[in-house]
Amino acid sequence: MPQSKGQKNTIIWFRKGLRVHDNPALIEACRDAQHVYPIFIIDPHFLHNSSYNSSYKVGVNRYNFLLECLTDLDQSLRALGSQLLVLRGTPQDVFPRIFKEWDVQQLCYEVDVEPYAKSRDAAVGQLAAAAGVAVSASVSHTLYDTDVLLRAAGGRAPQTMQAFTKLIDKVGDPPAPLPAPASLPPPGPVAEAVTSVPTLTEVGYQQQPTTVFKGGESQALVRLGDYLADAKWVCAFEKPKTDPSAFVRPATTVLSPYLKFGCLSPRLFHARLMAVYRGAKGVHSKPPVSLRGQLLWREFFYTVGSTTPNFDAMAGNPLAKQIPWDTNPAYLAAWKAGRTGYPWIDAAMRQLSEWGWMHHLARHSVACFLTRGDLYISWEAGKAVFEELLLDADHFLNAANWMWLSASAFFNQYYRVYSPVTFGKKYDPEGKFIRRFVPELALLPTKYIYEPWTAPLDVQQRCGCIIGKDYPFPVVDHTTISKVNMGRMKAAYEANREAAGAAAAAEAGSDADGSSDAEVLPASNSSSRRKAAAGAAAAAGGSRRRPAAVAKRGGAAAAAKKQRTVTDMFAAAAVTAAANGNGVAAGVAAACGVDAGDAVVPEL
DNA sequence: GACTCCGTTGTGAAG
DNA sequence: ACTTCACAACGGAGT
C-alpha cells in the first residue's frame, strides 16, 4: 500500500457504506492523494417531500437514523484528521460544480446495485468523464461481487436458498474485511456551509423520531460485539425458533438497519462470526437458519434481485406470479395504522411505526395478513409501507420477502396461512407484546387479549376499552376469509400455469421469430413452462390442437369470475352482519375514522 | 420427460 | 410436552 505523498485530489462519495472500517473505496481514495474530500449528498430523491419521486418516502425514524449515521461518520473522520462534507442537491447538479471547484482527479465510491443507484451512478459517471475525472467503484456492501456469483452460477441466479448455498460453498470465503485507514489526507479549503450535518427540521421533517435504535458505525460495532460475545447463543441461533414477541431484548440482533446503511460491513460481520464458530470447535447451527445463514439470505436476494427485471413490482417481473389482488384503501389504511382489530397484527404494525423495526416472524404475520391470508391486497402496497417505516428497509430484501410471504415467488405453499390469533399466542400467551404496543388493550384479561371482541361488555367497561369505540372490531373474519382467499390463490395459480402454458405453446409454435410475449410471462424457465404446457393442455380438455390463447382466456376468466362472486358474497355478508350489529365491516369504519366506503388515498 | 424430494419459520385436532 | 396427521396439494432442482 503506497503511502507516498500524493498529488491527486480525490472525492470519496458516501451513499451507503457509512463507515471507516472495511471501506475499500475510502482506502482507494487515500492512495496518492494530496486532498481527500469525504462527501455525502442530501439527495432530494430520498426526501419525504421530494418533488422528484413521491413513492420514495422515508419515514422520520429512518431519516433520523441516517442523520445519526452521518454525525457518527463525521466524528470518525475527524479523529482521522478529516471531516464529512455534506452537500445539498441532486448528484447530477452537485458534481460538475465540485469537480471544478476542488480540482478533482478521482471519484471513489462503493458499488450500489439498486435500480435508482445504478442510473444515478451512470449519470454521474458521464459527468465525471466529461470533467476528466477517473471513477473507481468498489464492492463492499455485499459479501461478494454479485457479478462474480452470477458468473459462477453460469449466468443465471439460483432461485432457491439451497442452490444458492451450494454456489457459495463452491465460490469459497468472501474477501477479508479491511482495517480502517490510520489517517486521511485533509480536504482542501471548502465553504463553511457544507461542513455540518443537517437537522431533521432542516431537511423538512415536522415530527420527532420515536425509535429506540440509534444510527452510526460506533453503535453498530457495539451491538455486533454485544451479540457475538455470547458464543453459546450465536452457535445455537436458529431463526425460525426465535421469539417474535420479544421486545425487552429482541430475539434477533437488530443489526439489519446498520447493514442497510453500511454502518456495519457484512464482511466484518461474517469474519467475526466465523471466528466465534471456530472457537466453538465446529458445533454450531448451519444455513439457512443460522446467523451466518442470515447473511447468506441477504446475499441471495441481492444476487437474484439485482439480476431480475422489475424485481420490485408484480407486472413485468418474470419471477412473480401475476395475481389479481384487490384494491381496498380502507383495509390498507387500517393495516398500516395498526387498527385491524387483531391485536397481534396491530401490535406488530404499531411497533413498526414506533420503532422502525419488527421481528422477522412478525413481518411474516402482518405480510400474510395483508396479502393472501386476509385482506388480499397487493404485496406492492405492503412493501411501500415497509419501505417508508422500516429502519432496515432494503430494496431487494423487502421485495423478495414480500413476494415470499404473498406466495408470489420463492415460496408457493399458499395454503400455509398464519393465524392472526394463535401464531402470537404460542410465543406470548400473556400478551405482553400487545399490552406494550396497543396500550388501549393493556388492562384486558389474558383470556381475551388476542380476541378482544369476545370479551363481555362488562369486562370491556371495567378495562376501559369498548370494542368498536376504543379499539376496532376485526376488519375481516379470519377463519372465513382465509378459506375464501385460499380458493382465490388456487385460481390465480391455475391462471398463471395456463398463461405460462400458452406462452410455451406460442414459443413452440412460432418459427423462432422471438416475437411471442413469453418474456413477460411468469414462468421463467423451461421446466416450469413444460409443466405449464401440460397443465394448459389438460385444462383445454385434452385437445392439444386448441389454440393455447383461447384456453388461457377461457380458463383464467372463468376462474376469476367464479372467485370474484364468492368474494362479493362474503363482502355482502359482512356488510349485512355490520348492519345487524355484528360489527365486522363496521370495524373498518372505526379503524379508519371514515365510512368504510370512503376513499382513502392509497399507498400506491 | 416423468418422477421424486423437499422446502428457514402453518394450523388445529388427535393420539 | 411431544409427534402425527389432515387440510389440500405448490414448484425448483435433481434424478
XYZ file of C-alpha atoms (C1' of nucleotides) in Angstrom:
634
model
C 0.000 0.000 0.000
C 1.888 3.096 -1.200
C 1.988 5.863 1.409
C 3.936 8.334 -0.714
C 2.894 11.976 -0.542
C 0.185 12.210 -3.150
C -0.613 14.717 -5.823
C -4.227 13.881 -6.584
C -7.387 15.470 -5.297
C -9.967 12.766 -4.746
C -13.579 12.515 -3.597
C -14.862 9.645 -1.507
C -18.605 9.715 -2.071
C -20.536 8.130 0.800
C -24.039 6.885 -0.024
C -24.389 3.628 1.821
C -21.167 2.281 3.320
C -21.355 4.879 6.106
C -18.277 3.572 7.908
C -14.497 3.785 8.046
C -13.870 0.074 8.674
C -13.726 -2.306 5.711
C -14.160 0.515 3.238
C -12.145 -0.246 0.092
C -13.397 2.912 -1.661
C -12.071 5.032 1.200
C -8.685 3.292 1.056
C -8.578 3.805 -2.693
C -9.431 7.488 -2.311
C -6.448 7.957 0.025
C -3.955 6.408 -2.384
C -1.525 9.030 -3.747
C -3.897 11.784 -2.686
C -2.994 15.298 -1.655
C -6.553 16.136 -0.633
C -9.388 13.701 0.051
C -12.873 15.176 0.132
C -15.311 12.894 2.014
C -18.787 13.878 0.881
C -22.395 12.921 1.447
C -25.110 14.407 -0.747
C -28.570 15.077 0.692
C -30.319 13.766 -2.399
C -33.890 15.089 -2.730
C -34.757 11.750 -4.299
C -34.928 10.198 -0.822
C -36.707 13.031 0.963
C -40.317 12.564 2.004
C -41.301 15.835 0.408
C -39.352 15.151 -2.718
C -40.657 16.655 -5.897
C -38.723 14.018 -7.788
C -40.439 10.825 -6.767
C -43.143 10.704 -4.156
C -43.038 6.907 -3.966
C -39.662 7.001 -2.238
C -40.953 8.309 1.041
C -38.633 7.856 4.006
C -40.237 7.876 7.451
C -38.902 10.213 10.112
C -37.297 7.384 12.072
C -35.156 6.231 9.172
C -34.203 9.707 8.083
C -33.142 10.499 11.636
C -31.200 7.235 11.722
C -29.400 8.335 8.564
C -28.511 11.710 10.100
C -27.139 9.897 13.175
C -25.033 7.734 10.864
C -23.661 10.876 9.214
C -22.852 12.545 12.541
C -21.053 9.415 13.687
C -19.161 9.167 10.407
C -18.154 12.822 10.691
C -16.734 12.158 14.171
C -14.797 9.122 12.937
C -13.383 11.123 10.030
C -12.384 13.986 12.337
C -10.488 11.501 14.503
C -8.572 10.562 11.338
C -7.728 14.177 10.528
C -10.587 14.847 8.119
C -14.305 15.593 8.249
C -17.530 14.868 6.408
C -18.711 17.437 3.877
C -22.487 17.439 3.468
C -23.844 18.829 0.209
C -27.401 19.540 -0.958
C -28.935 18.961 -4.353
C -29.069 16.215 -6.902
C -25.775 14.423 -7.524
C -26.081 15.475 -11.168
C -26.121 19.134 -10.094
C -23.507 18.858 -7.373
C -20.680 17.009 -9.113
C -19.869 19.272 -12.063
C -19.563 22.154 -9.595
C -17.255 20.432 -7.079
C -15.170 18.661 -9.728
C -14.203 22.131 -10.907
C -14.043 23.954 -7.574
C -11.862 21.330 -5.919
C -9.806 20.439 -8.998
C -10.703 16.769 -8.664
C -8.899 13.956 -10.479
C -10.618 10.896 -8.988
C -14.034 9.929 -7.638
C -14.327 6.822 -5.420
C -17.482 5.142 -4.163
C -18.982 1.827 -3.122
C -20.903 -0.155 -5.734
C -24.675 0.030 -5.287
C -26.736 -2.313 -7.453
C -30.201 -0.903 -6.674
C -32.023 0.390 -9.768
C -32.030 4.060 -8.708
C -28.365 3.898 -7.693
C -27.372 2.302 -10.982
C -28.985 5.001 -13.089
C -27.697 7.746 -10.768
C -24.148 6.404 -10.913
C -24.289 6.009 -14.666
C -25.306 9.667 -14.988
C -22.561 10.783 -12.595
C -20.079 8.617 -14.467
C -20.812 10.550 -17.658
C -20.333 13.870 -15.858
C -17.043 12.585 -14.424
C -15.845 11.505 -17.850
C -16.757 14.918 -19.240
C -14.763 16.576 -16.446
C -11.780 14.282 -16.908
C -12.319 12.640 -13.513
C -11.454 8.946 -13.080
C -14.087 6.811 -11.320
C -13.310 3.900 -9.003
C -16.153 1.713 -7.678
C -15.524 -0.959 -5.032
C -17.732 -3.820 -3.866
C -18.246 -3.819 -0.099
C -21.981 -3.629 0.527
C -22.328 -7.347 -0.113
C -20.101 -10.289 0.841
C -19.367 -10.989 -2.807
C -19.409 -9.125 -6.075
C -22.795 -10.193 -7.456
C -21.285 -10.371 -10.962
C -18.761 -12.924 -9.719
C -21.520 -15.035 -8.167
C -23.608 -14.802 -11.295
C -20.727 -15.977 -13.459
C -20.027 -18.870 -11.087
C -23.709 -19.796 -11.343
C -23.479 -19.997 -15.128
C -25.214 -16.690 -15.821
C -28.489 -17.383 -14.074
C -29.041 -16.607 -10.383
C -30.367 -19.543 -8.327
C -33.970 -19.262 -7.212
C -33.708 -21.386 -4.092
C -31.655 -20.894 -0.969
C -30.357 -24.449 -1.220
C -28.959 -23.877 -4.687
C -27.547 -20.532 -3.607
C -25.821 -22.062 -0.572
C -24.216 -24.654 -2.826
C -22.985 -21.848 -5.036
C -21.429 -20.107 -2.031
C -19.744 -23.363 -0.956
C -18.260 -23.577 -4.433
C -17.066 -19.969 -4.507
C -15.493 -20.108 -1.033
C -14.988 -17.486 1.664
C -15.746 -13.837 0.910
C -12.883 -11.311 0.857
C -11.493 -10.474 4.310
C -12.577 -7.122 5.795
C -10.080 -4.250 5.542
C -8.979 -2.201 8.554
C -9.879 1.476 8.779
C -7.170 3.818 7.456
C -4.801 5.193 10.118
C -5.332 8.727 8.854
C -6.758 10.666 5.922
C -5.235 13.393 3.771
C -7.246 16.507 4.722
C -9.683 18.120 2.324
C -8.649 21.412 0.788
C -10.477 24.635 1.674
C -14.279 24.367 1.388
C -17.244 26.650 2.004
C -18.368 26.709 5.658
C -21.912 25.795 4.670
C -21.055 22.253 3.616
C -19.347 21.181 6.841
C -22.337 20.374 9.038
C -24.826 17.513 9.161
C -28.334 18.980 8.817
C -31.095 18.580 11.374
C -34.384 16.822 10.687
C -36.102 20.195 10.545
C -33.624 21.474 8.001
C -34.430 18.623 5.634
C -38.155 19.250 6.092
C -39.470 16.884 8.769
C -42.002 18.255 11.235
C -42.226 15.204 13.546
C -39.730 13.843 16.028
C -38.331 10.320 15.800
C -39.762 7.675 18.143
C -37.395 4.772 17.577
C -35.261 3.219 20.316
C -32.412 2.466 17.876
C -29.607 4.894 17.234
C -27.709 5.046 13.960
C -23.996 5.000 13.294
C -20.930 2.837 12.867
C -19.946 3.034 16.547
C -23.408 1.845 17.594
C -23.194 -0.955 15.041
C -19.847 -2.192 16.324
C -21.019 -2.097 19.945
C -24.152 -4.043 19.034
C -22.163 -6.560 16.997
C -19.745 -7.109 19.891
C -22.598 -7.370 22.338
C -24.439 -10.130 20.465
C -21.327 -12.018 19.325
C -19.908 -12.057 22.888
C -22.441 -14.750 23.736
C -20.841 -17.593 21.802
C -23.346 -20.113 23.083
C -26.232 -18.024 21.799
C -24.500 -17.422 18.448
C -23.813 -21.121 17.896
C -27.334 -22.183 18.850
C -29.085 -19.489 16.797
C -31.903 -20.817 14.608
C -34.018 -18.008 13.288
C -37.318 -19.859 12.873
C -37.119 -20.647 16.590
C -36.627 -17.071 17.753
C -39.429 -15.230 19.518
C -41.219 -12.509 17.514
C -42.884 -11.112 20.633
C -39.624 -10.405 22.489
C -39.106 -6.666 22.810
C -37.268 -6.039 26.078
C -34.319 -7.652 24.358
C -35.228 -8.535 20.761
C -34.617 -12.187 19.867
C -32.543 -11.316 16.805
C -29.557 -8.977 16.570
C -31.235 -5.864 15.065
C -28.085 -5.384 13.028
C -30.135 -5.093 9.823
C -30.511 -1.281 9.968
C -26.729 -0.985 10.275
C -26.162 -3.349 7.357
C -28.716 -1.390 5.336
C -26.768 1.861 5.679
C -23.398 0.136 5.639
C -22.511 1.216 9.195
C -21.546 -2.410 9.526
C -19.664 -4.330 6.871
C -21.208 -7.710 6.064
C -17.651 -8.985 5.614
C -16.667 -7.895 9.102
C -19.844 -9.481 10.482
C -19.082 -12.670 8.573
C -15.428 -12.824 9.658
C -16.261 -12.195 13.319
C -18.991 -14.821 13.144
C -16.642 -17.418 11.660
C -14.173 -16.688 14.470
C -16.896 -17.413 17.039
C -17.775 -20.641 15.203
C -14.120 -21.726 15.166
C -13.924 -21.097 18.895
C -16.870 -23.430 19.356
C -14.974 -26.240 17.596
C -17.441 -26.565 14.760
C -20.547 -27.193 16.863
C -22.959 -24.565 15.596
C -26.164 -24.152 13.612
C -25.919 -24.047 9.821
C -27.503 -22.086 6.965
C -30.262 -21.338 6.209
C -31.326 -20.993 9.854
C -28.006 -19.952 11.421
C -26.747 -16.424 11.954
C -24.363 -16.894 9.025
C -27.374 -18.115 7.074
C -28.962 -14.689 7.580
C -26.038 -13.044 5.806
C -26.425 -15.582 3.012
C -30.135 -14.801 2.668
C -29.198 -11.172 2.207
C -26.643 -12.159 -0.411
C -29.102 -14.488 -2.127
C -31.745 -11.802 -2.513
C -29.210 -9.217 -3.689
C -27.996 -11.665 -6.313
C -31.373 -12.732 -7.669
C -32.905 -9.285 -7.142
C -30.264 -7.282 -8.944
C -30.370 -9.621 -11.939
C -34.155 -9.834 -12.351
C -36.015 -7.163 -14.332
C -38.726 -5.303 -12.390
C -37.899 -7.260 -9.254
C -39.724 -4.729 -7.081
C -43.033 -4.984 -8.937
C -45.504 -7.668 -9.988
C -46.016 -6.550 -13.590
C -43.125 -7.366 -15.858
C -41.374 -9.381 -13.147
C -40.606 -12.831 -14.576
C -40.356 -14.381 -11.089
C -43.627 -13.016 -9.688
C -46.968 -14.774 -10.015
C -49.479 -12.436 -11.598
C -52.281 -12.272 -9.040
C -55.422 -10.097 -9.330
C -55.188 -8.569 -5.855
C -57.993 -6.391 -4.501
C -57.719 -2.637 -4.154
C -59.056 -1.649 -0.757
C -57.746 1.654 0.613
C -59.737 1.329 3.857
C -58.276 -2.100 4.657
C -54.797 -0.909 3.716
C -55.087 2.164 5.935
C -56.347 0.050 8.855
C -53.440 -2.348 8.434
C -50.873 0.426 8.256
C -52.276 2.221 11.283
C -52.425 -0.929 13.400
C -56.203 -0.838 13.584
C -57.297 -4.125 12.021
C -58.947 -5.297 15.229
C -56.485 -8.190 15.529
C -54.248 -7.216 18.467
C -51.294 -9.345 17.378
C -51.252 -7.734 13.927
C -51.873 -4.257 15.307
C -49.157 -4.536 17.972
C -46.629 -5.508 15.307
C -47.684 -2.697 12.975
C -47.512 -0.150 15.782
C -44.081 -1.415 16.765
C -43.119 -0.820 13.140
C -44.363 2.773 13.298
C -42.846 3.454 16.709
C -39.523 1.622 16.437
C -38.962 1.239 12.713
C -38.363 -2.426 13.320
C -40.236 -5.626 13.960
C -39.117 -9.211 14.288
C -38.888 -11.258 11.127
C -41.736 -13.578 12.107
C -43.950 -10.635 12.999
C -43.249 -9.339 9.493
C -44.417 -12.726 8.232
C -47.638 -12.448 10.209
C -48.544 -8.964 9.034
C -47.466 -9.596 5.439
C -49.506 -12.783 5.186
C -52.461 -10.941 6.742
C -52.285 -8.069 4.240
C -51.929 -10.309 1.190
C -53.013 -13.920 0.670
C -54.148 -14.555 4.257
C -56.822 -11.981 4.947
C -57.025 -8.624 3.167
C -55.964 -9.853 -0.288
C -54.138 -6.606 -1.034
C -51.099 -6.464 -3.297
C -47.709 -7.136 -1.768
C -46.521 -3.993 -3.528
C -48.730 -1.896 -1.244
C -47.302 -3.611 1.827
C -43.795 -3.231 0.515
C -44.337 0.526 0.117
C -45.412 0.807 3.766
C -42.362 -1.148 4.934
C -40.163 0.952 2.669
C -41.378 4.065 4.412
C -41.320 2.842 8.003
C -38.553 0.278 8.420
C -35.121 1.454 9.544
C -33.712 -1.509 7.644
C -35.837 -1.060 4.501
C -33.725 -2.599 1.803
C -34.813 -2.584 -1.830
C -34.148 -6.209 -2.772
C -34.770 -7.838 0.605
C -38.055 -6.012 1.004
C -39.336 -7.023 -2.433
C -38.097 -10.608 -2.075
C -39.685 -11.137 1.321
C -42.986 -9.625 0.245
C -43.062 -11.944 -2.746
C -42.200 -14.819 -0.436
C -44.952 -14.127 2.077
C -47.582 -13.406 -0.551
C -46.639 -16.697 -2.247
C -45.804 -14.752 -5.403
C -42.274 -16.080 -5.752
C -39.743 -18.315 -3.927
C -42.469 -19.763 -1.690
C -45.524 -21.473 -3.155
C -47.372 -23.223 -0.340
C -50.103 -20.620 -0.208
C -52.290 -22.907 1.892
C -49.998 -22.376 4.872
C -51.605 -19.331 6.418
C -50.585 -17.588 9.619
C -53.371 -17.106 12.121
C -53.573 -13.534 13.435
C -54.772 -15.010 16.734
C -52.885 -18.193 17.510
C -49.471 -17.513 15.975
C -48.541 -14.851 18.518
C -50.209 -16.694 21.370
C -47.700 -19.545 21.015
C -44.864 -17.216 21.993
C -46.595 -14.768 24.277
C -49.676 -16.304 25.924
C -49.999 -13.379 28.355
C -49.996 -10.805 25.562
C -47.161 -8.674 26.973
C -46.213 -7.551 23.471
C -49.792 -6.484 22.734
C -50.117 -4.626 26.043
C -46.916 -2.708 25.308
C -47.754 -1.600 21.759
C -51.558 -1.429 21.895
C -51.983 0.338 25.231
C -55.766 0.620 24.990
C -55.862 -3.174 25.467
C -53.377 -3.185 28.360
C -55.887 -3.994 31.089
C -57.801 -6.697 29.226
C -57.749 -10.148 30.904
C -55.320 -12.588 29.278
C -58.254 -14.750 28.225
C -59.398 -12.060 25.748
C -56.141 -10.326 24.832
C -55.820 -11.914 21.366
C -59.587 -11.720 20.649
C -60.895 -8.675 22.489
C -64.228 -8.713 20.644
C -65.102 -11.874 22.572
C -64.861 -10.087 25.924
C -68.255 -9.493 27.592
C -69.311 -5.874 27.621
C -68.956 -5.542 31.398
C -65.343 -6.748 31.134
C -64.723 -4.212 28.346
C -66.201 -1.469 30.526
C -64.108 -2.444 33.539
C -60.943 -2.369 31.387
C -61.786 0.992 29.859
C -61.775 -0.396 26.357
C -65.033 -0.700 24.469
C -64.591 -2.696 21.284
C -65.931 -0.717 18.362
C -65.147 2.561 20.153
C -61.749 2.464 21.874
C -60.426 -0.398 19.743
C -61.878 -1.665 16.462
C -63.783 -4.844 15.695
C -61.853 -7.183 13.378
C -61.913 -5.850 9.815
C -62.437 -9.373 8.498
C -63.319 -12.750 9.943
C -60.048 -14.630 9.575
C -61.481 -18.141 9.644
C -63.915 -17.394 6.829
C -61.848 -15.082 4.670
C -58.646 -17.121 4.776
C -60.505 -20.055 3.215
C -62.028 -17.830 0.550
C -58.586 -16.397 -0.199
C -57.048 -19.850 -0.443
C -59.531 -20.559 -3.211
C -58.629 -17.316 -4.940
C -54.936 -18.184 -4.725
C -55.642 -21.601 -6.185
C -57.425 -19.971 -9.106
C -54.651 -17.428 -9.557
C -52.040 -20.189 -9.621
C -54.050 -22.065 -12.220
C -54.354 -18.935 -14.342
C -50.594 -18.446 -14.138
C -49.965 -22.033 -15.178
C -52.284 -21.576 -18.108
C -50.636 -18.316 -19.117
C -47.219 -19.960 -18.952
C -48.554 -22.903 -20.929
C -49.891 -20.565 -23.574
C -46.520 -18.877 -23.732
C -44.758 -22.225 -24.057
C -47.149 -23.293 -26.786
C -46.699 -19.995 -28.611
C -42.973 -20.365 -28.278
C -43.054 -23.877 -29.740
C -45.494 -22.854 -32.462
C -43.742 -19.702 -33.595
C -40.946 -20.029 -36.151
C -38.394 -18.811 -33.665
C -39.153 -15.235 -34.623
C -38.931 -14.323 -30.959
C -41.979 -12.128 -31.147
C -44.048 -14.099 -28.662
C -44.829 -12.488 -25.328
C -43.049 -15.269 -23.481
C -40.561 -12.896 -21.884
C -43.133 -11.053 -19.837
C -44.879 -14.144 -18.537
C -44.250 -15.521 -15.092
C -42.709 -18.945 -15.579
C -39.115 -18.158 -16.333
C -37.510 -21.491 -17.061
C -38.177 -24.260 -19.483
C -39.046 -26.873 -16.882
C -41.955 -24.915 -15.456
C -43.052 -23.935 -18.945
C -43.253 -27.596 -19.853
C -45.327 -28.364 -16.792
C -47.473 -25.353 -17.534
C -47.932 -26.523 -21.102
C -49.131 -29.864 -19.790
C -51.494 -28.057 -17.431
C -52.849 -25.927 -20.234
C -53.413 -28.991 -22.362
C -55.296 -30.664 -19.528
C -57.365 -27.537 -18.951
C -58.236 -27.483 -22.622
C -59.861 -30.869 -22.213
C -57.058 -32.822 -23.814
C -57.410 -31.047 -27.128
C -53.813 -30.216 -27.912
C -54.885 -28.514 -31.140
C -56.993 -25.966 -29.366
C -55.215 -22.620 -29.555
C -53.455 -22.034 -26.261
C -54.513 -18.411 -26.106
C -58.152 -19.461 -26.123
C -57.543 -21.953 -23.331
C -55.822 -19.238 -21.337
C -58.535 -16.663 -21.746
C -61.360 -19.060 -21.141
C -59.907 -20.814 -18.117
C -58.495 -17.816 -16.339
C -61.531 -15.658 -16.895
C -63.907 -18.338 -15.696
C -61.872 -18.959 -12.593
C -61.559 -15.271 -11.828
C -65.261 -14.679 -12.350
C -66.190 -17.526 -10.044
C -63.882 -16.330 -7.284
C -64.997 -12.740 -7.584
C -68.515 -13.902 -6.975
C -67.539 -15.793 -3.849
C -65.699 -12.757 -2.501
C -68.535 -10.421 -3.292
C -70.890 -12.741 -1.466
C -68.629 -12.632 1.554
C -68.337 -8.867 1.414
C -72.105 -8.551 1.165
C -72.493 -10.895 4.133
C -70.081 -8.769 6.153
C -71.996 -5.590 5.403
C -75.240 -7.276 6.372
C -73.652 -8.504 9.567
C -72.481 -4.985 10.334
C -75.958 -3.654 9.795
C -77.173 -6.258 12.255
C -74.696 -5.068 14.846
C -72.140 -7.804 14.370
C -69.584 -5.119 13.652
C -67.144 -6.816 11.321
C -67.383 -4.317 8.481
C -68.230 -1.535 10.915
C -64.808 -2.223 12.362
C -63.262 -0.981 9.155
C -65.009 2.348 9.547
C -63.952 2.628 13.175
C -60.432 1.652 12.276
C -60.077 4.351 9.688
C -62.210 7.053 11.191
C -64.187 7.147 7.952
C -67.109 5.358 6.430
C -65.974 2.059 5.033
C -66.900 3.197 1.553
C -64.916 6.438 1.680
C -61.849 6.767 -0.452
C -58.609 6.902 1.461
C -55.554 7.930 -0.521
C -53.924 4.642 -1.484
C -50.263 3.999 -0.876
C -49.543 3.227 -4.470
C -39.743 -36.120 -19.807
C -41.792 -38.235 -15.785
C -40.849 -38.652 -11.353
C -39.456 -37.809 -6.563
C -37.807 -34.923 -2.994
C -38.298 -31.412 -0.032
C -38.541 -26.541 1.146
C -35.504 -21.278 7.226
C -40.421 -20.076 10.142
C -48.919 -23.026 9.458
C -52.955 -24.702 11.980
C -55.703 -27.456 14.714
C -57.102 -31.785 16.261
C -55.916 -36.192 17.799
C -53.065 -39.532 19.902
C -44.931 -31.905 26.160
C -44.280 -34.344 22.350
C -45.427 -36.404 17.497
C -48.511 -37.234 13.672
C -51.987 -36.252 10.682
C -55.469 -33.819 7.513
C -56.085 -29.696 5.496
C -55.410 -29.513 0.048
C -51.727 -30.284 -2.691
C -47.087 -25.661 -4.923
C -42.880 -25.868 -7.873
C -37.497 -25.697 -8.304
C -33.984 -28.859 -8.649
C -32.162 -33.029 -9.314
C -32.543 -37.891 -10.906
